[in-house]
Coordinates of C-alpha atoms in Angstrom, one line a residue:
M2 CA 0.0 0.0 0.0
L3 CA 2.8 2.4 0.8
Q4 CA 5.4 1.1 -1.7
D5 CA 6.2 4.6 -2.8
I6 CA 6.8 6.1 0.6
R7 CA 10.6 5.4 0.7
E8 CA 11.0 7.2 -2.6
K9 CA 9.0 10.2 -1.4
L10 CA 11.0 10.4 1.8
Q11 CA 14.1 11.4 0.0
G12 CA 15.8 14.8 0.0
G13 CA 15.5 18.3 1.1
F14 CA 12.8 19.1 -1.3
A15 CA 10.5 16.6 0.3
V16 CA 11.4 17.9 3.7
A17 CA 10.3 21.3 2.7
M18 CA 7.1 19.9 1.2
L19 CA 5.8 18.0 4.2
L20 CA 4.3 19.4 7.4
A21 CA 5.3 17.8 10.7
I22 CA 2.4 16.6 12.9
G23 CA 4.5 16.3 16.0
V24 CA 1.9 14.5 18.2
P25 CA 3.5 11.8 20.4
L26 CA 2.5 8.2 19.7
A27 CA 3.9 5.0 21.1
L28 CA 5.7 3.0 18.4
S29 CA 5.2 -0.7 17.8
F30 CA 8.3 -2.4 16.6
V31 CA 6.6 -5.6 15.2
N32 CA 8.1 -6.8 12.0
R33 CA 5.2 -8.3 10.2
D34 CA 7.4 -9.2 7.2
S35 CA 9.5 -11.7 9.3
G36 CA 9.0 -15.3 8.5
V37 CA 9.9 -18.4 10.4
A38 CA 10.1 -21.8 8.8
G39 CA 7.1 -23.8 9.9
S40 CA 5.6 -20.9 11.8
G41 CA 1.8 -20.8 11.9
F42 CA -0.7 -18.6 13.6
A43 CA -0.7 -17.9 17.3
V44 CA -4.2 -16.6 17.5
R45 CA -7.0 -15.8 15.1
V46 CA -9.1 -12.7 15.9
N47 CA -12.3 -12.4 14.0
G48 CA -10.8 -14.6 11.3
E49 CA -7.6 -12.6 11.1
E50 CA -4.5 -14.5 12.0
I51 CA -1.6 -13.1 14.2
P52 CA 1.6 -15.1 13.3
T53 CA 3.3 -17.1 16.0
V54 CA 6.5 -15.2 15.2
E55 CA 4.8 -12.0 16.2
F56 CA 3.6 -13.5 19.5
Q57 CA 7.0 -14.9 20.2
R58 CA 8.7 -11.6 19.6
V59 CA 6.4 -9.7 21.9
Y60 CA 6.7 -12.4 24.6
Q61 CA 10.5 -12.5 24.3
N62 CA 10.7 -8.7 24.7
R63 CA 8.6 -8.9 27.9
L64 CA 10.6 -11.8 29.2
V65 CA 14.0 -10.2 28.7
A66 CA 12.8 -7.0 30.4
E67 CA 11.4 -8.8 33.4
Q68 CA 14.5 -11.1 33.8
Q69 CA 16.8 -8.1 33.7
A70 CA 14.6 -6.3 36.3
A71 CA 14.6 -9.5 38.5
K72 CA 18.3 -10.1 37.8
G73 CA 17.7 -13.8 37.2
E74 CA 15.6 -16.5 35.6
L75 CA 11.8 -16.1 36.1
P76 CA 9.9 -19.1 37.6
R77 CA 7.7 -21.1 35.2
E78 CA 4.5 -19.5 36.6
A79 CA 5.8 -16.0 35.9
Q80 CA 6.8 -17.0 32.3
D81 CA 3.3 -18.4 31.7
R82 CA 1.8 -15.2 33.0
L83 CA 3.9 -13.1 30.6
K84 CA 2.9 -15.4 27.7
R85 CA -0.8 -14.8 28.4
Q86 CA -0.3 -11.1 28.9
A87 CA 1.6 -10.9 25.5
L88 CA -1.2 -12.8 23.8
E89 CA -3.9 -10.7 25.4
G90 CA -2.3 -7.5 24.3
L91 CA -2.0 -8.7 20.7
V92 CA -5.6 -9.8 20.7
L93 CA -6.9 -6.5 22.1
N94 CA -4.8 -4.4 19.8
R95 CA -5.9 -6.3 16.7
A96 CA -9.6 -6.1 17.7
L97 CA -9.3 -2.3 18.1
T98 CA -7.4 -2.0 14.8
Q99 CA -10.1 -4.0 13.0
Y100 CA -12.8 -1.8 14.4
V101 CA -11.0 1.4 13.3
R102 CA -10.5 -0.1 9.8
N103 CA -14.1 -1.3 9.5
T104 CA -15.6 2.0 10.7
G105 CA -13.9 3.9 7.9
F106 CA -11.0 5.6 9.6
R107 CA -8.3 6.1 6.9
V108 CA -4.7 7.5 7.0
S109 CA -3.1 8.5 3.7
G110 CA 0.4 7.8 2.6
S111 CA 1.3 11.5 2.9
Q112 CA 0.1 11.5 6.5
V113 CA 2.4 8.6 7.3
I114 CA 5.3 10.4 5.7
D115 CA 4.6 13.5 7.7
Y116 CA 4.5 11.5 10.9
V117 CA 7.6 9.4 10.3
R118 CA 9.5 12.6 9.4
S119 CA 8.5 14.2 12.7
L120 CA 9.9 11.5 14.9
P121 CA 13.1 12.6 16.6
V122 CA 14.7 9.2 16.5
F123 CA 14.9 9.6 12.7
Q124 CA 16.3 13.1 12.7
V125 CA 19.8 14.5 12.6
A126 CA 20.3 18.2 13.6
G127 CA 16.5 18.6 13.7
Q128 CA 16.0 17.3 10.1
F129 CA 14.8 13.9 8.9
S130 CA 17.7 11.7 7.9
R131 CA 17.1 8.8 5.5
P132 CA 20.3 7.0 6.6
A133 CA 19.2 7.3 10.3
Y134 CA 15.8 5.9 9.4
D135 CA 17.2 2.9 7.6
A136 CA 19.9 2.3 10.2
T137 CA 17.4 2.5 13.2
L138 CA 15.0 0.1 11.6
A139 CA 17.7 -2.3 10.6
T140 CA 19.2 -2.3 14.1
A141 CA 15.7 -3.2 15.5
G142 CA 15.2 -5.9 12.8
I143 CA 12.2 -4.1 11.3
S144 CA 11.5 -3.7 7.6
P145 CA 10.4 -0.2 6.5
T146 CA 7.3 -1.7 4.9
A147 CA 6.2 -3.3 8.2
F148 CA 7.1 -0.2 10.2
E149 CA 5.1 2.1 7.9
Q150 CA 2.1 -0.2 7.9
E151 CA 2.2 -0.3 11.7
Q152 CA 2.3 3.5 11.9
Q153 CA -0.6 3.7 9.5
S154 CA -2.7 1.5 11.8
L155 CA -1.6 3.4 14.9
L156 CA -2.4 6.8 13.3
A157 CA -5.9 5.5 12.4
V158 CA -6.4 4.5 16.1
R159 CA -5.3 8.0 17.0
Q160 CA -8.0 9.4 14.6
L161 CA -10.6 7.5 16.6
Q162 CA -9.2 8.8 19.9
E163 CA -9.1 12.4 18.6
G164 CA -12.7 12.0 17.5
L165 CA -13.6 10.9 21.1
V166 CA -11.7 14.0 22.4
E167 CA -13.7 16.2 20.1
S168 CA -17.0 14.7 21.3
S169 CA -16.1 14.6 25.0
F170 CA -17.1 17.5 27.3
F171 CA -17.5 18.6 30.9
T172 CA -20.5 20.6 32.2
P173 CA -19.5 23.8 34.0
A174 CA -20.6 22.3 37.3
E175 CA -18.4 19.2 36.7
F176 CA -15.4 21.3 35.7
R177 CA -15.9 23.5 38.8
R178 CA -16.0 20.5 41.0
V179 CA -12.8 19.1 39.5
I180 CA -11.0 22.4 40.0
E181 CA -12.2 22.6 43.6
L182 CA -10.8 19.2 44.4
D183 CA -7.6 19.6 42.4
Q184 CA -6.7 23.0 43.9
E185 CA -7.9 22.0 47.4
R186 CA -5.7 23.2 50.3
R187 CA -5.5 21.3 53.6
D188 CA -3.9 22.8 56.7
V189 CA -1.9 20.1 58.4
A190 CA 0.6 19.4 61.2
Y191 CA 2.2 16.0 61.8
V192 CA 4.7 14.0 63.6
V193 CA 6.7 11.0 62.2
F194 CA 7.9 8.0 64.1
D195 CA 11.1 7.2 62.3
P196 CA 12.0 3.4 62.4
R197 CA 15.7 4.3 62.1
E198 CA 15.7 6.2 65.3
I199 CA 13.6 3.6 67.1
G200 CA 15.7 0.8 65.7
A201 CA 18.9 2.2 67.0
A202 CA 17.7 1.5 70.5
I203 CA 16.5 -2.1 69.8
N204 CA 18.8 -4.9 70.9
V205 CA 18.6 -8.3 69.1
S206 CA 19.8 -11.3 71.1
D207 CA 21.7 -14.3 69.9
V208 CA 18.7 -16.4 70.7
D209 CA 16.5 -14.2 68.4
V210 CA 19.1 -14.5 65.6
Q211 CA 19.3 -18.3 65.9
S212 CA 15.5 -18.7 66.0
Y213 CA 15.1 -16.5 63.0
Y214 CA 17.8 -18.4 61.1
T215 CA 16.2 -21.7 61.9
V216 CA 12.7 -20.7 60.9
N217 CA 13.8 -18.9 57.7
A218 CA 16.7 -21.2 56.6
S219 CA 15.4 -21.3 53.0
Q220 CA 16.0 -17.5 52.7
F221 CA 19.7 -17.9 53.5
Q222 CA 20.8 -20.3 50.7
S223 CA 23.8 -19.6 48.5
A224 CA 22.9 -19.2 44.8
E225 CA 23.6 -22.2 42.6
S226 CA 26.7 -21.6 40.7
A227 CA 29.0 -23.1 38.1
N228 CA 32.8 -23.0 37.6
L229 CA 33.2 -22.6 33.8
E230 CA 35.9 -23.5 31.3
Y231 CA 35.5 -21.5 28.1
L232 CA 36.9 -20.5 24.8
E233 CA 36.4 -16.9 23.7
I234 CA 36.8 -15.3 20.3
A235 CA 37.0 -11.5 20.1
L236 CA 36.9 -9.4 16.9
P237 CA 39.6 -7.0 18.1
D238 CA 42.1 -9.9 18.5
L239 CA 41.8 -11.0 14.9
A240 CA 43.8 -9.7 11.9
R241 CA 45.5 -7.3 14.3
D242 CA 48.8 -7.8 12.5
Y243 CA 47.3 -8.0 9.0
T244 CA 48.6 -5.4 6.5
P245 CA 47.0 -5.5 3.1
D246 CA 49.4 -5.4 0.2
E247 CA 49.5 -2.7 -2.5
E248 CA 47.5 -4.7 -5.0
A249 CA 44.6 -5.2 -2.5
L250 CA 44.6 -1.6 -1.7
R251 CA 44.5 -0.5 -5.3
K252 CA 41.7 -3.0 -6.0
A253 CA 39.6 -1.7 -3.2
Y254 CA 40.2 1.9 -4.4
G255 CA 39.1 1.1 -7.9
A256 CA 36.2 -1.2 -6.9
D257 CA 33.8 1.8 -6.8
T258 CA 34.8 4.7 -8.9
T259 CA 32.2 7.0 -7.3
R260 CA 33.0 6.2 -3.7
F261 CA 35.8 8.8 -3.2
R262 CA 34.2 11.3 -5.5
S263 CA 31.8 13.9 -4.0
A264 CA 28.8 14.3 -6.2
E265 CA 28.0 17.5 -8.0
E266 CA 25.5 19.5 -6.1
R267 CA 23.0 22.1 -7.3
R268 CA 21.3 24.9 -5.3
A269 CA 17.8 25.4 -6.5
R270 CA 14.8 27.5 -5.9
H271 CA 11.2 26.5 -6.7
I272 CA 7.7 27.8 -6.7
L273 CA 5.1 25.1 -6.1
I274 CA 1.5 25.4 -7.2
A275 CA -0.1 22.5 -5.5
V276 CA -2.9 20.4 -6.9
D277 CA -5.3 19.6 -4.0
A278 CA -8.9 19.7 -2.9
S279 CA -9.0 23.5 -3.3
R280 CA -7.3 23.7 -6.7
T281 CA -7.8 21.5 -9.8
D282 CA -5.0 20.5 -12.1
A283 CA -6.2 22.9 -14.8
V284 CA -6.3 25.9 -12.3
A285 CA -2.9 25.0 -10.9
K286 CA -1.4 24.8 -14.4
A287 CA -2.9 28.1 -15.4
L288 CA -1.5 29.8 -12.3
A289 CA 1.9 28.3 -12.9
D290 CA 2.0 29.5 -16.5
E291 CA 1.0 33.0 -15.3
I292 CA 3.8 33.1 -12.8
A293 CA 6.3 31.8 -15.4
G294 CA 5.2 34.7 -17.6
K295 CA 5.9 37.2 -14.8
L296 CA 9.4 35.7 -14.3
A297 CA 10.1 35.9 -18.0
K298 CA 9.3 39.6 -17.8
G299 CA 11.8 40.1 -15.0
G300 CA 9.7 39.3 -12.0
D301 CA 11.6 38.7 -8.7
F302 CA 11.7 34.9 -8.1
A303 CA 12.0 35.2 -4.3
A304 CA 9.1 37.6 -4.0
L305 CA 6.8 35.5 -6.3
A306 CA 7.8 32.3 -4.3
A307 CA 6.8 34.1 -1.0
Q308 CA 3.5 35.2 -2.6
Y309 CA 2.4 32.1 -4.4
S310 CA 4.3 28.9 -3.4
S311 CA 2.4 26.2 -1.7
D312 CA 5.6 24.9 -0.1
T313 CA 5.5 27.0 3.0
G314 CA 8.8 25.7 4.2
S315 CA 10.8 27.1 1.3
A316 CA 8.5 30.0 0.4
S317 CA 9.6 32.0 3.5
R318 CA 13.2 31.6 2.1
G319 CA 12.3 32.8 -1.4
G320 CA 11.8 29.2 -2.6
D321 CA 15.4 28.3 -1.7
L322 CA 15.9 24.5 -1.4
G323 CA 19.6 24.6 -0.6
F324 CA 22.3 22.3 -2.2
A325 CA 21.4 18.8 -3.2
A326 CA 22.9 16.0 -5.3
Q327 CA 21.1 13.7 -7.7
G328 CA 18.8 11.2 -6.0
N329 CA 17.2 13.6 -3.6
Y330 CA 14.2 14.7 -5.6
V331 CA 11.3 13.0 -7.3
E332 CA 12.2 12.1 -10.9
P333 CA 10.4 14.9 -13.0
F334 CA 11.7 17.6 -10.7
E335 CA 15.3 16.2 -10.7
K336 CA 15.3 15.7 -14.5
A337 CA 14.3 19.3 -15.1
L338 CA 16.8 20.7 -12.5
F339 CA 19.8 18.9 -13.8
A340 CA 19.0 20.1 -17.3
L341 CA 19.4 23.7 -16.3
K342 CA 22.5 25.9 -16.3
P343 CA 23.2 28.4 -13.5
G344 CA 20.7 31.3 -13.6
Q345 CA 18.2 29.4 -15.9
T346 CA 14.6 28.9 -14.9
S347 CA 12.4 26.0 -16.1
E348 CA 9.0 26.0 -17.5
P349 CA 6.3 24.6 -15.1
V350 CA 7.2 21.0 -14.3
K351 CA 4.4 18.6 -13.2
T352 CA 5.0 16.1 -10.3
E353 CA 2.7 14.3 -8.0
F354 CA 2.6 17.4 -5.8
G355 CA 1.6 19.9 -8.4
Y356 CA 3.4 22.3 -10.8
H357 CA 6.9 23.5 -10.0
I358 CA 8.9 26.4 -11.5
I359 CA 12.5 25.7 -10.9
R360 CA 15.6 28.0 -11.0
L361 CA 19.2 26.8 -10.7
D362 CA 21.1 29.3 -8.6
E363 CA 24.5 27.7 -8.2
L364 CA 26.4 24.6 -9.2
R365 CA 29.0 23.0 -6.9
P366 CA 31.2 20.5 -8.9
G367 CA 32.2 17.2 -7.3
A368 CA 35.8 16.5 -6.2
E369 CA 37.8 13.2 -6.2
R370 CA 40.2 12.1 -3.4
S371 CA 43.4 10.6 -4.5
F372 CA 44.6 7.0 -3.7
E373 CA 47.2 8.3 -1.3
E374 CA 44.7 10.5 0.5
V375 CA 42.6 7.4 1.3
R376 CA 45.3 4.8 1.7
A377 CA 45.1 4.8 5.6
Q378 CA 41.3 4.6 5.4
L379 CA 41.4 1.6 3.0
T380 CA 44.0 -0.1 5.1
D381 CA 41.8 0.1 8.2
E382 CA 38.7 -1.0 6.2
L383 CA 40.5 -4.1 4.8
R384 CA 41.9 -5.0 8.2
K385 CA 38.4 -4.8 9.7
Q386 CA 37.0 -6.8 6.9
K387 CA 39.7 -9.4 7.3
A388 CA 39.0 -9.6 11.0
Q389 CA 35.2 -9.9 10.3
D390 CA 35.7 -12.7 7.9
E391 CA 38.0 -14.6 10.3
F392 CA 35.6 -14.0 13.1
Y393 CA 32.6 -15.5 11.4
A394 CA 34.7 -18.4 10.0
L395 CA 36.2 -19.1 13.4
A396 CA 32.8 -18.8 15.1
E397 CA 31.3 -21.4 12.8
R398 CA 34.2 -23.7 13.3
L399 CA 34.2 -23.3 17.0
D400 CA 30.5 -24.1 17.2
D401 CA 31.0 -27.3 15.2
L402 CA 34.0 -28.5 17.1
A403 CA 32.3 -27.9 20.5
L404 CA 29.4 -30.0 19.3
D405 CA 31.7 -32.8 18.0
N406 CA 33.7 -32.8 21.3
P407 CA 31.0 -32.6 24.0
T408 CA 33.0 -33.7 27.0
S409 CA 36.1 -31.5 26.7
L410 CA 37.2 -28.1 25.3
E411 CA 40.9 -29.2 25.0
P412 CA 40.6 -30.7 21.5
V413 CA 38.6 -27.6 20.4
A414 CA 41.4 -25.4 21.7
K415 CA 44.0 -27.4 20.0
E416 CA 42.2 -27.2 16.6
T417 CA 41.5 -23.5 16.8
G418 CA 44.6 -22.2 18.6
L419 CA 42.5 -20.7 21.4
T420 CA 43.3 -20.9 25.1
V421 CA 41.0 -22.6 27.6
R422 CA 40.1 -20.0 30.3
R423 CA 38.3 -20.5 33.6
Y424 CA 35.8 -18.5 35.5
E425 CA 34.5 -19.5 38.9
G426 CA 31.2 -18.6 40.5
F427 CA 29.0 -18.0 37.5
T428 CA 25.4 -17.7 38.6
R429 CA 22.1 -16.8 36.9
T430 CA 22.5 -13.2 38.0
N431 CA 26.3 -12.8 38.1
G432 CA 27.8 -13.3 34.7
G433 CA 31.2 -11.9 35.6
P434 CA 33.1 -11.0 32.4
F435 CA 30.3 -12.1 30.2
G436 CA 27.7 -9.6 31.5
N437 CA 24.1 -10.6 32.2
N438 CA 23.6 -12.5 29.0
A439 CA 20.3 -14.5 29.2
N440 CA 21.2 -16.9 26.4
L441 CA 24.5 -17.9 28.1
S442 CA 22.7 -18.3 31.5
S443 CA 20.1 -20.5 30.0
A444 CA 22.7 -22.6 28.2
V445 CA 24.9 -23.0 31.2
F446 CA 22.1 -24.1 33.5
S447 CA 20.5 -26.5 31.0
P448 CA 20.5 -30.1 32.0
G449 CA 23.1 -31.4 29.5
V450 CA 25.6 -28.7 30.1
L451 CA 25.1 -28.7 33.8
D452 CA 25.9 -32.4 34.2
G453 CA 29.1 -32.0 32.1
S454 CA 27.9 -34.1 29.1
E455 CA 27.7 -31.2 26.7
N456 CA 29.4 -27.9 25.8
T457 CA 27.3 -24.9 25.2
P458 CA 26.8 -23.9 21.6
L459 CA 28.5 -20.7 20.5
I460 CA 27.0 -17.8 22.4
E461 CA 27.3 -14.3 21.0
L462 CA 27.9 -12.0 23.9
D463 CA 27.8 -9.0 21.5
D464 CA 28.7 -8.2 17.9
A465 CA 32.4 -8.6 18.6
R466 CA 32.6 -11.4 21.2
G467 CA 31.5 -15.0 21.3
I468 CA 32.2 -18.0 23.7
V469 CA 31.8 -21.7 24.0
A470 CA 31.7 -22.9 27.6
R471 CA 31.3 -26.1 29.7
V472 CA 30.7 -26.6 33.4
A473 CA 33.7 -27.9 35.2
E474 CA 32.0 -27.9 38.5
Y475 CA 28.4 -27.3 39.6
K476 CA 27.5 -26.1 43.1
Q477 CA 23.9 -26.6 44.2
P478 CA 22.3 -24.0 46.5
A479 CA 23.4 -24.7 50.1
P480 CA 22.7 -23.1 53.5
R481 CA 24.9 -20.1 54.2
P482 CA 26.6 -20.3 57.7
L483 CA 24.9 -18.4 60.4
E484 CA 28.0 -16.3 61.1
Q485 CA 28.0 -15.2 57.5
V486 CA 24.4 -13.9 57.6
R487 CA 24.2 -12.8 61.3
G488 CA 24.5 -9.1 60.4
E489 CA 21.7 -9.4 57.8
I490 CA 19.4 -11.1 60.3
V491 CA 20.1 -8.6 63.0
E492 CA 19.1 -5.7 60.6
R493 CA 16.0 -7.6 59.5
L494 CA 14.8 -8.2 63.0
R495 CA 15.7 -4.6 64.1
A496 CA 13.8 -3.2 61.1
Q497 CA 10.7 -5.4 61.7
R498 CA 10.6 -4.5 65.4
A499 CA 11.1 -0.8 64.7
T500 CA 8.3 -0.8 62.2
T501 CA 6.0 -2.5 64.7
E502 CA 7.0 -0.2 67.5
A503 CA 6.6 2.9 65.3
R504 CA 3.0 1.8 64.4
N505 CA 2.2 0.9 68.0
Q506 CA 3.4 4.3 69.3
G507 CA 1.5 6.2 66.6
E508 CA -1.7 4.2 67.0
A509 CA -1.6 4.6 70.7
I510 CA -1.4 8.4 70.4
V511 CA -4.3 8.5 67.8
Q512 CA -6.5 6.4 70.2
R513 CA -5.8 8.8 73.1
V514 CA -6.6 11.9 71.0
Q515 CA -9.8 10.3 69.6
A516 CA -10.7 9.5 73.2
G517 CA -10.6 13.2 74.0
E518 CA -7.0 14.2 74.9
D519 CA -5.2 17.1 73.3
L520 CA -2.7 16.0 70.6
P521 CA 0.0 18.6 71.4
A522 CA -0.2 17.8 75.1
V523 CA 0.1 14.0 74.4
L524 CA 3.1 14.6 72.2
S525 CA 4.7 16.9 74.6
A526 CA 4.5 14.4 77.4
A527 CA 6.3 11.9 75.1
G528 CA 9.0 14.5 74.2
L529 CA 7.6 15.0 70.7
K530 CA 6.1 18.0 68.9
L531 CA 4.1 18.6 65.7
T532 CA 5.7 19.7 62.5
E533 CA 3.7 22.5 60.9
A534 CA 3.3 21.6 57.3
G535 CA 1.0 24.6 56.5
P536 CA -1.5 24.5 53.7
L537 CA -0.8 21.5 51.4
T538 CA -2.0 20.8 47.9
R539 CA -2.3 17.4 46.3
R540 CA 1.2 17.9 44.7
S541 CA 3.1 19.3 47.7
P542 CA 6.6 17.8 47.7
T543 CA 7.4 18.8 51.3
V544 CA 5.8 15.8 53.0
P545 CA 6.2 12.1 52.4
A546 CA 3.9 10.9 49.5
D547 CA 2.2 8.3 51.7
L548 CA 1.4 10.9 54.3
L549 CA 0.1 13.3 51.6
A550 CA -2.2 10.7 50.2
A551 CA -3.6 9.9 53.7
V552 CA -4.2 13.6 54.4
F553 CA -6.3 14.0 51.2
R554 CA -8.2 10.8 52.0
A555 CA -9.2 12.1 55.4
P556 CA -12.7 13.6 56.0
K557 CA -13.2 17.3 56.4
P558 CA -13.1 18.5 60.1
D559 CA -16.5 18.0 61.7
G560 CA -18.7 21.1 61.5
Q561 CA -16.2 23.1 59.3
P562 CA -18.1 25.4 56.9
H563 CA -16.8 25.6 53.4
G564 CA -13.5 27.6 53.3
K565 CA -13.5 28.4 57.0
P566 CA -10.3 27.3 58.7
E567 CA -10.0 26.3 62.4
G568 CA -10.3 29.3 64.7
K569 CA -12.7 31.0 62.3
N570 CA -15.9 29.1 62.9
G571 CA -14.0 26.0 61.8
G572 CA -14.7 22.4 62.9
K573 CA -12.9 20.1 65.2
P574 CA -9.5 18.9 63.7
V575 CA -9.3 15.4 62.4
V576 CA -6.5 13.3 63.8
Q577 CA -5.4 10.1 62.0
G578 CA -2.4 7.9 61.5
T579 CA -0.9 6.2 58.5
S580 CA 2.0 3.8 57.8
L581 CA 4.8 5.1 55.6
G582 CA 6.7 3.2 52.9
N583 CA 10.0 3.3 54.9
G584 CA 8.4 1.4 57.8
G585 CA 7.7 4.5 59.7
Y586 CA 4.3 5.8 61.0
A587 CA 2.9 9.3 60.8
V588 CA 0.2 11.0 63.0
F589 CA -1.4 14.1 61.5
Q590 CA -3.8 16.7 62.5
L591 CA -6.1 18.0 59.7
R592 CA -7.3 21.5 60.8
S593 CA -9.1 22.8 57.8
V594 CA -10.0 22.2 54.2
V595 CA -10.3 25.0 51.7
R596 CA -11.6 24.2 48.3
G597 CA -10.0 25.4 45.1
E598 CA -11.5 28.5 43.5
P599 CA -11.7 28.2 39.7
E600 CA -12.2 32.0 39.3
R601 CA -8.7 32.5 40.7
I602 CA -7.1 30.5 37.9
P603 CA -6.2 32.4 34.8
Q604 CA -8.4 31.7 31.8
E605 CA -5.4 30.3 29.8
Q606 CA -4.7 27.7 32.6
R607 CA -8.4 26.8 32.9
D608 CA -8.6 26.2 29.1
Q609 CA -5.5 24.0 29.3
R610 CA -6.9 22.0 32.2
K611 CA -10.1 21.5 30.3
K612 CA -8.2 20.0 27.4
V613 CA -6.3 17.7 29.7
L614 CA -9.5 16.5 31.4
V615 CA -11.2 15.9 28.1
Q616 CA -8.2 13.9 26.9
R617 CA -8.4 11.8 30.0
V618 CA -12.0 11.1 29.3
A619 CA -11.2 10.2 25.7
V620 CA -8.5 7.8 26.8
G621 CA -10.9 6.1 29.2
E622 CA -13.5 5.8 26.5
T623 CA -10.9 4.3 24.1
E624 CA -9.9 1.7 26.7
A625 CA -13.5 0.9 27.4
L626 CA -14.2 0.5 23.7
A627 CA -11.2 -1.8 23.4
A628 CA -12.3 -3.9 26.3
Q629 CA -15.8 -4.2 24.8
L630 CA -14.3 -5.2 21.4
R631 CA -12.1 -7.8 23.0
E632 CA -15.1 -9.2 24.9
S633 CA -17.1 -9.6 21.8
A634 CA -14.3 -10.8 19.5
D635 CA -14.2 -14.3 18.1
V636 CA -10.8 -15.5 19.3
V637 CA -9.2 -18.8 18.5
V638 CA -5.8 -19.6 20.1
A639 CA -3.6 -22.2 18.4
P640 CA -4.0 -25.4 20.4
D641 CA -0.3 -26.0 20.9
L642 CA 0.7 -22.3 21.5
F643 CA 1.4 -22.8 25.2
K644 CA 2.3 -26.5 24.8
A645 CA -0.4 -27.3 27.3
E646 CA -4.0 -28.5 27.3
D647 CA -5.4 -25.0 27.7
S648 CA -6.3 -23.7 24.2
E649 CA -8.9 -21.2 25.1
A650 CA -8.6 -17.5 24.7
P651 CA -6.9 -15.8 27.6

């Protein structure tokens, strides 16, 4: 559908032609062009199949992220959960995409071009870069076609959401209530029972430590580990002493006659008369001819471009497109430009965008670098190519030899000239010099490698390193000696008791105050005092987040009229307590609640808040629609997808 996008995305002219949308949108890097031998469908949504390879890619991305966060292998139950989450996400997204397509939302190729060009990831110095686009997609393993199709679908979904935004609204009363709550101020004083201070005075006996160690012995196991023998190949170590001869260098220099020759560049101006919904082809052609006539009579090109050109990007610069070489413009435009001599102006030229009047302002000839100028560059390139060839050849040989000699790496080392190295204490979360490589960890702790009957296959640590390893010694998890973990147990017990004591002290004070005692007096007797927080808003950064949330959950002081603080016909303060995330406990006194006043907010800010609230409503409506579509969708999961008897939809 978008086969011509890549051609249209080329060059400064196209950059000037296109308008950037600039609205953020999450990108989906799913390569729908990828194929896997024997791969079928993972799930069928309303008759439309989602390939297994797509499901596997989404699942693997989730799995790697969670394993890195957990710093180790996930249990089977967690992996099963991720699989079902991945599948559910694909089903929901496909159902929503189908709805958008079936209800007539459409995104044109030019809109996709505009959007792709606006993405910062594809820009260099603020301008869209075709090389950056190609390189970024290639690195992620995504084809341009798949990426463009995905963006087309996502932009269509955004059209739906924008429609919901346009149709969503708040009544004045609803908006006023939102502002009153959002801008609400609460006058608060509080005291915190800090577990660190309390814990400093807590003694933990040897009996307590021993008892805890006995009951929780499973928590103090050493990690399973393996002592490894391995062979490593590294790209920087190969072809280090290789120096290409003169013949090889000359051959490389002459292999591409244009490589070391900068292309001729031309600086052009143009006036575009677009053919669009407001202007027919005939009208555009007539206007272009009229402008060409004015130029022939001595009209100022820059002034006419500023007055008439539909290309707003270049019109403000008098139609100037800057320097560009061949290959940057669409064919009719480029053909006309490269037929001109400096100072000449073309007749109107028709392209898919409309009619262009083109003037060549300046020509910059290409220049060629001599062999001697690029000798060092060629030497470095040939050395790197030699190392790359040796690396891949050695990697393939190493992999085969490791398979042919499953019980030892010595024969492999002898055949390849590599040295057997050793690393002790390899665990699922500590890869030592190999980094946290999930593939290596999985291979090392697989049954065959773990029992010493197999070597690992070649594992690529990165683009320049690979290893083959075997387990020389496996150490199962074992209890860590008490003396080794004594300090850890003492800190655990002290923290637990301090948390309990902080809560007990705080709750006791709240109970006394709620029974009728005065809070400041109770605190004074305990050697404590309130911290005056002053009026707090929902986003005040001066108090702990847990305390702030509790303050705004608390009821308004009894009998307090709207906007009247304590001491001014206010109500009786509310005293409550809440646990804090660090194990502490806070007791607070809520003295007054003053609602926000919408009339005090500048109109510009009110308008902005309305937009944000409407967008929230639209997002909620989109999510509700997606859930409804998912519920009513006809979903068939491949029976063997989870390799289990459960073949129903998630």
